[in-house]
């Protein structure tokens, strides 16, 4: 057929047999050659009769709906028996051949919500030993008025009259290959298959509203800048009151006045006078526990750091097991202390005399210093190995 028989008779695609028969009789009375002998009217009458022949026969109607040729013995025309372009696409993308748009159906109005991300700044000690914080987050929550349905109180969604609840409509186009049917989401209901005639005024039919709420998040020990803590089902509530996504808390560790973090190790610098480095001394080094320990706790807050006599500037002392715990274990890193020896910049007369006397006793009145040769390259060491002096 050159035209759509449903359009010729002016009936919908789900019209009953009685409705089709009434439409045909009405048009036949208007277009019958005995009533109107005009040639164009007679051609129109032939089209109406052919359309009724297709739609009145259940087998021919089914064959036409599937995209085949109802007047062909094989029933398929150029596309094969009982298959349309939609059926071929269904075979590729998981649909059921012969089902057309029936295999897909409307899309659900209720869907999972998106994940949310918030950033939280904590202190270094809190990152090392863990902390529990309360966060204020602004996310979508279920509308308390309609309870997620999107419909006003006392109303409910109704079936879309355009797609009759399928959520899709068919578009027919003819080509030299035959009839090509494409399926598109229904514009009237946006593919849901139903329409909300009276949307909820609180959420405008979305089933969710934005709200600020307070949640408690537990930060585990050992986190670092960039670590994300996942809170399941604490994110955005989905459309139609759907399940909430997850909330991710991204950690940012603030700068500490004493320690610098290096993985699970903590590094710090201790400056001592030249005389203390030469003679040796003991200083009190604050530990990271001092930042989070309570006043009446028994946690060790200070550690005696021994500076041995003759300590040179740049000497490193390692305190085992005093650093940051690993994220998924109780094993702690180390604290690495670098000693910086401070040379006095100004001396009074007595101090200068004492230092000169010390230099005399150590035979250092006119020191030459020690000039270190640069380290040889790999090729230089190989050359010396093969060319011994």
PDB file of C-alpha atoms in Angstrom, residues 57-256:
ATOM      1  CA  UNK A  57      -8.561  -9.125   8.137  1.00  0.00           C
ATOM      2  CA  UNK A  58      -6.681  -9.894  11.424  1.00  0.00           C
ATOM      3  CA  UNK A  59      -3.871 -11.731   9.599  1.00  0.00           C
ATOM      4  CA  UNK A  60      -3.326  -8.949   7.043  1.00  0.00           C
ATOM      5  CA  UNK A  61      -3.505  -6.320   9.765  1.00  0.00           C
ATOM      6  CA  UNK A  62      -0.915  -8.159  11.851  1.00  0.00           C
ATOM      7  CA  UNK A  63       1.310  -8.501   8.805  1.00  0.00           C
ATOM      8  CA  UNK A  64       1.038  -4.789   8.047  1.00  0.00           C
ATOM      9  CA  UNK A  65       1.789  -3.840  11.677  1.00  0.00           C
ATOM     10  CA  UNK A  66       4.945  -5.935  11.460  1.00  0.00           C
ATOM     11  CA  UNK A  67       6.062  -4.058   8.359  1.00  0.00           C
ATOM     12  CA  UNK A  68       5.267  -6.709   5.796  1.00  0.00           C
ATOM     13  CA  UNK A  69       3.189  -6.541   2.623  1.00  0.00           C
ATOM     14  CA  UNK A  70      -0.351  -7.744   3.446  1.00  0.00           C
ATOM     15  CA  UNK A  71      -1.049  -8.452  -0.270  1.00  0.00           C
ATOM     16  CA  UNK A  72       2.086 -10.582  -0.744  1.00  0.00           C
ATOM     17  CA  UNK A  73       1.960 -14.367  -0.416  1.00  0.00           C
ATOM     18  CA  UNK A  74       5.189 -14.368   1.523  1.00  0.00           C
ATOM     19  CA  UNK A  75       3.885 -11.512   3.632  1.00  0.00           C
ATOM     20  CA  UNK A  76       7.252  -9.802   3.760  1.00  0.00           C
ATOM     21  CA  UNK A  77       7.828  -7.931   0.492  1.00  0.00           C
ATOM     22  CA  UNK A  78      11.371  -6.708   0.184  1.00  0.00           C
ATOM     23  CA  UNK A  79      12.092  -7.169   3.889  1.00  0.00           C
ATOM     24  CA  UNK A  80      11.222 -10.827   4.287  1.00  0.00           C
ATOM     25  CA  UNK A  81       8.220 -12.401   5.983  1.00  0.00           C
ATOM     26  CA  UNK A  82       6.843 -10.516   8.940  1.00  0.00           C
ATOM     27  CA  UNK A  83       9.864  -8.286   9.699  1.00  0.00           C
ATOM     28  CA  UNK A  84      10.217  -4.506   9.686  1.00  0.00           C
ATOM     29  CA  UNK A  85      13.262  -2.251  10.081  1.00  0.00           C
ATOM     30  CA  UNK A  86      12.401  -2.052  13.788  1.00  0.00           C
ATOM     31  CA  UNK A  87      12.571  -5.844  14.091  1.00  0.00           C
ATOM     32  CA  UNK A  88      16.022  -5.905  12.474  1.00  0.00           C
ATOM     33  CA  UNK A  89      17.282  -3.284  14.931  1.00  0.00           C
ATOM     34  CA  UNK A  90      15.738  -5.252  17.804  1.00  0.00           C
ATOM     35  CA  UNK A  91      17.690  -8.314  16.740  1.00  0.00           C
ATOM     36  CA  UNK A  92      20.933  -6.336  17.049  1.00  0.00           C
ATOM     37  CA  UNK A  93      20.133  -4.536  20.316  1.00  0.00           C
ATOM     38  CA  UNK A  94      18.442  -7.242  22.315  1.00  0.00           C
ATOM     39  CA  UNK A  95      14.743  -6.776  21.470  1.00  0.00           C
ATOM     40  CA  UNK A  96      12.303  -9.476  20.462  1.00  0.00           C
ATOM     41  CA  UNK A  97      11.736  -9.834  16.702  1.00  0.00           C
ATOM     42  CA  UNK A  98       8.129  -9.212  15.798  1.00  0.00           C
ATOM     43  CA  UNK A  99       7.551  -7.225  18.968  1.00  0.00           C
ATOM     44  CA  UNK A 100       8.270  -3.757  17.566  1.00  0.00           C
ATOM     45  CA  UNK A 101       7.920  -1.079  20.207  1.00  0.00           C
ATOM     46  CA  UNK A 102       6.194  -3.512  22.549  1.00  0.00           C
ATOM     47  CA  UNK A 103       9.578  -5.002  23.581  1.00  0.00           C
ATOM     48  CA  UNK A 104      10.965  -1.762  25.004  1.00  0.00           C
ATOM     49  CA  UNK A 105       8.099  -0.104  26.785  1.00  0.00           C
ATOM     50  CA  UNK A 106       8.104   3.108  28.823  1.00  0.00           C
ATOM     51  CA  UNK A 107      11.124   4.232  30.746  1.00  0.00           C
ATOM     52  CA  UNK A 108      10.766   4.213  34.538  1.00  0.00           C
ATOM     53  CA  UNK A 109       9.940   7.485  36.229  1.00  0.00           C
ATOM     54  CA  UNK A 110      11.796   6.358  39.350  1.00  0.00           C
ATOM     55  CA  UNK A 111      15.579   6.266  38.867  1.00  0.00           C
ATOM     56  CA  UNK A 112      18.697   6.170  41.026  1.00  0.00           C
ATOM     57  CA  UNK A 113      20.091   9.523  42.059  1.00  0.00           C
ATOM     58  CA  UNK A 114      23.527  10.898  41.283  1.00  0.00           C
ATOM     59  CA  UNK A 115      26.551  10.648  43.540  1.00  0.00           C
ATOM     60  CA  UNK A 116      27.579  13.778  45.454  1.00  0.00           C
ATOM     61  CA  UNK A 117      31.008  15.096  46.448  1.00  0.00           C
ATOM     62  CA  UNK A 118      31.935  17.356  49.368  1.00  0.00           C
ATOM     63  CA  UNK A 119      35.386  18.439  50.550  1.00  0.00           C
ATOM     64  CA  UNK A 120      36.446  18.397  54.186  1.00  0.00           C
ATOM     65  CA  UNK A 121      39.584  19.975  55.682  1.00  0.00           C
ATOM     66  CA  UNK A 122      41.022  18.307  58.761  1.00  0.00           C
ATOM     67  CA  UNK A 123      44.182  18.678  60.845  1.00  0.00           C
ATOM     68  CA  UNK A 124      47.205  16.437  60.423  1.00  0.00           C
ATOM     69  CA  UNK A 125      46.638  14.734  63.784  1.00  0.00           C
ATOM     70  CA  UNK A 126      42.999  14.045  62.865  1.00  0.00           C
ATOM     71  CA  UNK A 127      44.124  12.502  59.587  1.00  0.00           C
ATOM     72  CA  UNK A 128      46.645  10.338  61.436  1.00  0.00           C
ATOM     73  CA  UNK A 129      44.422   9.060  64.234  1.00  0.00           C
ATOM     74  CA  UNK A 130      40.920   9.422  62.754  1.00  0.00           C
ATOM     75  CA  UNK A 131      38.080  11.732  63.670  1.00  0.00           C
ATOM     76  CA  UNK A 132      34.295  11.897  63.583  1.00  0.00           C
ATOM     77  CA  UNK A 133      32.790  15.027  62.071  1.00  0.00           C
ATOM     78  CA  UNK A 134      29.310  16.368  61.389  1.00  0.00           C
ATOM     79  CA  UNK A 135      28.796  17.750  57.890  1.00  0.00           C
ATOM     80  CA  UNK A 136      26.071  19.958  56.509  1.00  0.00           C
ATOM     81  CA  UNK A 137      25.262  18.872  52.962  1.00  0.00           C
ATOM     82  CA  UNK A 138      22.811  20.325  50.456  1.00  0.00           C
ATOM     83  CA  UNK A 139      21.312  17.488  48.397  1.00  0.00           C
ATOM     84  CA  UNK A 140      18.029  16.351  46.875  1.00  0.00           C
ATOM     85  CA  UNK A 141      15.743  14.479  49.283  1.00  0.00           C
ATOM     86  CA  UNK A 142      12.340  12.817  48.888  1.00  0.00           C
ATOM     87  CA  UNK A 143       9.467  15.297  48.769  1.00  0.00           C
ATOM     88  CA  UNK A 144       7.522  14.894  52.010  1.00  0.00           C
ATOM     89  CA  UNK A 145       4.292  16.231  50.472  1.00  0.00           C
ATOM     90  CA  UNK A 146       3.858  13.726  47.632  1.00  0.00           C
ATOM     91  CA  UNK A 147       6.276  11.105  49.078  1.00  0.00           C
ATOM     92  CA  UNK A 148       8.124  10.922  45.768  1.00  0.00           C
ATOM     93  CA  UNK A 149       5.162  10.300  43.454  1.00  0.00           C
ATOM     94  CA  UNK A 150       5.261  13.798  41.952  1.00  0.00           C
ATOM     95  CA  UNK A 151       1.465  14.067  41.982  1.00  0.00           C
ATOM     96  CA  UNK A 152      -0.510  16.471  44.127  1.00  0.00           C
ATOM     97  CA  UNK A 153      -2.276  15.095  47.169  1.00  0.00           C
ATOM     98  CA  UNK A 154      -5.472  13.313  46.114  1.00  0.00           C
ATOM     99  CA  UNK A 155      -4.365  12.862  42.485  1.00  0.00           C
ATOM    100  CA  UNK A 156      -2.367  10.219  40.656  1.00  0.00           C
ATOM    101  CA  UNK A 157      -0.612   9.781  37.293  1.00  0.00           C
ATOM    102  CA  UNK A 158      -2.769   8.789  34.313  1.00  0.00           C
ATOM    103  CA  UNK A 159      -1.938   6.821  31.164  1.00  0.00           C
ATOM    104  CA  UNK A 160      -0.698   8.944  28.268  1.00  0.00           C
ATOM    105  CA  UNK A 161      -3.343   9.185  25.545  1.00  0.00           C
ATOM    106  CA  UNK A 162      -0.779   9.743  22.792  1.00  0.00           C
ATOM    107  CA  UNK A 163       1.248   6.542  23.257  1.00  0.00           C
ATOM    108  CA  UNK A 164      -1.345   4.663  25.355  1.00  0.00           C
ATOM    109  CA  UNK A 165       1.191   3.920  28.052  1.00  0.00           C
ATOM    110  CA  UNK A 166       3.916   2.539  25.780  1.00  0.00           C
ATOM    111  CA  UNK A 167       6.175   5.559  26.201  1.00  0.00           C
ATOM    112  CA  UNK A 168       7.041   5.398  22.477  1.00  0.00           C
ATOM    113  CA  UNK A 169       5.440   6.262  19.176  1.00  0.00           C
ATOM    114  CA  UNK A 170       6.093   4.808  15.756  1.00  0.00           C
ATOM    115  CA  UNK A 171       6.985   6.832  12.699  1.00  0.00           C
ATOM    116  CA  UNK A 172       6.469   5.217   9.304  1.00  0.00           C
ATOM    117  CA  UNK A 173       8.542   6.124   6.265  1.00  0.00           C
ATOM    118  CA  UNK A 174       8.445   4.472   2.873  1.00  0.00           C
ATOM    119  CA  UNK A 175      11.512   3.842   0.760  1.00  0.00           C
ATOM    120  CA  UNK A 176      12.512   1.689  -2.191  1.00  0.00           C
ATOM    121  CA  UNK A 177      13.279  -1.077   0.322  1.00  0.00           C
ATOM    122  CA  UNK A 178       9.772  -0.995   1.654  1.00  0.00           C
ATOM    123  CA  UNK A 179       8.297   0.492   4.769  1.00  0.00           C
ATOM    124  CA  UNK A 180      10.719   1.637   7.477  1.00  0.00           C
ATOM    125  CA  UNK A 181       9.397   2.103  10.972  1.00  0.00           C
ATOM    126  CA  UNK A 182      11.306   4.033  13.614  1.00  0.00           C
ATOM    127  CA  UNK A 183      10.417   4.232  17.275  1.00  0.00           C
ATOM    128  CA  UNK A 184      10.899   7.439  19.249  1.00  0.00           C
ATOM    129  CA  UNK A 185      10.086   8.459  22.825  1.00  0.00           C
ATOM    130  CA  UNK A 186       6.651   9.966  23.149  1.00  0.00           C
ATOM    131  CA  UNK A 187       6.901  13.755  23.279  1.00  0.00           C
ATOM    132  CA  UNK A 188       3.707  14.103  25.277  1.00  0.00           C
ATOM    133  CA  UNK A 189       4.835  12.027  28.274  1.00  0.00           C
ATOM    134  CA  UNK A 190       8.609  12.196  27.607  1.00  0.00           C
ATOM    135  CA  UNK A 191       8.765   8.436  27.361  1.00  0.00           C
ATOM    136  CA  UNK A 192       7.253   7.654  30.772  1.00  0.00           C
ATOM    137  CA  UNK A 193       3.975   6.286  29.424  1.00  0.00           C
ATOM    138  CA  UNK A 194       1.985   8.328  31.913  1.00  0.00           C
ATOM    139  CA  UNK A 195       1.273  11.983  32.614  1.00  0.00           C
ATOM    140  CA  UNK A 196       0.870  13.741  35.948  1.00  0.00           C
ATOM    141  CA  UNK A 197      -2.188  15.988  35.429  1.00  0.00           C
ATOM    142  CA  UNK A 198      -1.771  17.758  38.783  1.00  0.00           C
ATOM    143  CA  UNK A 199       1.914  18.002  39.736  1.00  0.00           C
ATOM    144  CA  UNK A 200       2.873  18.454  43.359  1.00  0.00           C
ATOM    145  CA  UNK A 201       3.420  22.141  44.077  1.00  0.00           C
ATOM    146  CA  UNK A 202       6.267  21.460  46.464  1.00  0.00           C
ATOM    147  CA  UNK A 203       8.490  19.542  44.030  1.00  0.00           C
ATOM    148  CA  UNK A 204       6.862  20.507  40.683  1.00  0.00           C
ATOM    149  CA  UNK A 205       6.267  16.840  39.879  1.00  0.00           C
ATOM    150  CA  UNK A 206       9.906  15.731  40.318  1.00  0.00           C
ATOM    151  CA  UNK A 207       9.281  13.802  43.519  1.00  0.00           C
ATOM    152  CA  UNK A 208      12.256  15.410  45.281  1.00  0.00           C
ATOM    153  CA  UNK A 209      13.309  18.749  46.731  1.00  0.00           C
ATOM    154  CA  UNK A 210      16.617  20.248  47.797  1.00  0.00           C
ATOM    155  CA  UNK A 211      17.311  20.385  51.486  1.00  0.00           C
ATOM    156  CA  UNK A 212      20.225  20.994  53.834  1.00  0.00           C
ATOM    157  CA  UNK A 213      20.807  18.232  56.335  1.00  0.00           C
ATOM    158  CA  UNK A 214      23.448  17.163  58.825  1.00  0.00           C
ATOM    159  CA  UNK A 215      25.204  13.817  58.554  1.00  0.00           C
ATOM    160  CA  UNK A 216      27.928  12.212  60.620  1.00  0.00           C
ATOM    161  CA  UNK A 217      31.069  10.981  58.858  1.00  0.00           C
ATOM    162  CA  UNK A 218      33.766   8.857  60.442  1.00  0.00           C
ATOM    163  CA  UNK A 219      37.233   9.525  59.035  1.00  0.00           C
ATOM    164  CA  UNK A 220      39.474   6.455  59.450  1.00  0.00           C
ATOM    165  CA  UNK A 221      43.096   6.767  60.651  1.00  0.00           C
ATOM    166  CA  UNK A 222      45.757   7.187  57.994  1.00  0.00           C
ATOM    167  CA  UNK A 223      43.870   9.252  55.405  1.00  0.00           C
ATOM    168  CA  UNK A 224      45.747  11.828  53.340  1.00  0.00           C
ATOM    169  CA  UNK A 225      44.929  14.696  51.024  1.00  0.00           C
ATOM    170  CA  UNK A 226      42.883  13.333  48.136  1.00  0.00           C
ATOM    171  CA  UNK A 227      41.498  10.338  50.037  1.00  0.00           C
ATOM    172  CA  UNK A 228      37.748   9.891  49.496  1.00  0.00           C
ATOM    173  CA  UNK A 229      35.463   8.382  52.119  1.00  0.00           C
ATOM    174  CA  UNK A 230      32.331   6.800  50.644  1.00  0.00           C
ATOM    175  CA  UNK A 231      28.980   7.081  52.413  1.00  0.00           C
ATOM    176  CA  UNK A 232      26.502   4.747  50.736  1.00  0.00           C
ATOM    177  CA  UNK A 233      23.020   6.098  49.941  1.00  0.00           C
ATOM    178  CA  UNK A 234      23.779   9.574  51.323  1.00  0.00           C
ATOM    179  CA  UNK A 235      23.943  11.342  47.940  1.00  0.00           C
ATOM    180  CA  UNK A 236      21.241  12.770  45.691  1.00  0.00           C
ATOM    181  CA  UNK A 237      17.803  11.156  45.804  1.00  0.00           C
ATOM    182  CA  UNK A 238      16.743  10.075  42.323  1.00  0.00           C
ATOM    183  CA  UNK A 239      13.831  11.422  40.242  1.00  0.00           C
ATOM    184  CA  UNK A 240      10.460  10.111  41.309  1.00  0.00           C
ATOM    185  CA  UNK A 241      11.777   9.466  44.807  1.00  0.00           C
ATOM    186  CA  UNK A 242      14.279   6.906  43.514  1.00  0.00           C
ATOM    187  CA  UNK A 243      17.105   5.481  45.635  1.00  0.00           C
ATOM    188  CA  UNK A 244      19.843   7.899  46.605  1.00  0.00           C
ATOM    189  CA  UNK A 245      23.341   7.791  45.180  1.00  0.00           C
ATOM    190  CA  UNK A 246      26.471   7.767  47.292  1.00  0.00           C
ATOM    191  CA  UNK A 247      28.186  10.678  49.010  1.00  0.00           C
ATOM    192  CA  UNK A 248      31.963  11.002  48.713  1.00  0.00           C
ATOM    193  CA  UNK A 249      33.894  13.057  51.265  1.00  0.00           C
ATOM    194  CA  UNK A 250      37.229  14.203  49.829  1.00  0.00           C
ATOM    195  CA  UNK A 251      39.860  14.886  52.483  1.00  0.00           C
ATOM    196  CA  UNK A 252      42.239  17.855  52.526  1.00  0.00           C
ATOM    197  CA  UNK A 253      44.872  17.843  55.279  1.00  0.00           C
ATOM    198  CA  UNK A 254      45.878  21.264  56.589  1.00  0.00           C
ATOM    199  CA  UNK A 255      49.509  22.338  56.952  1.00  0.00           C
ATOM    200  CA  UNK A 256      51.057  21.509  60.335  1.00  0.00           C
TER     201      UNK A 256
END
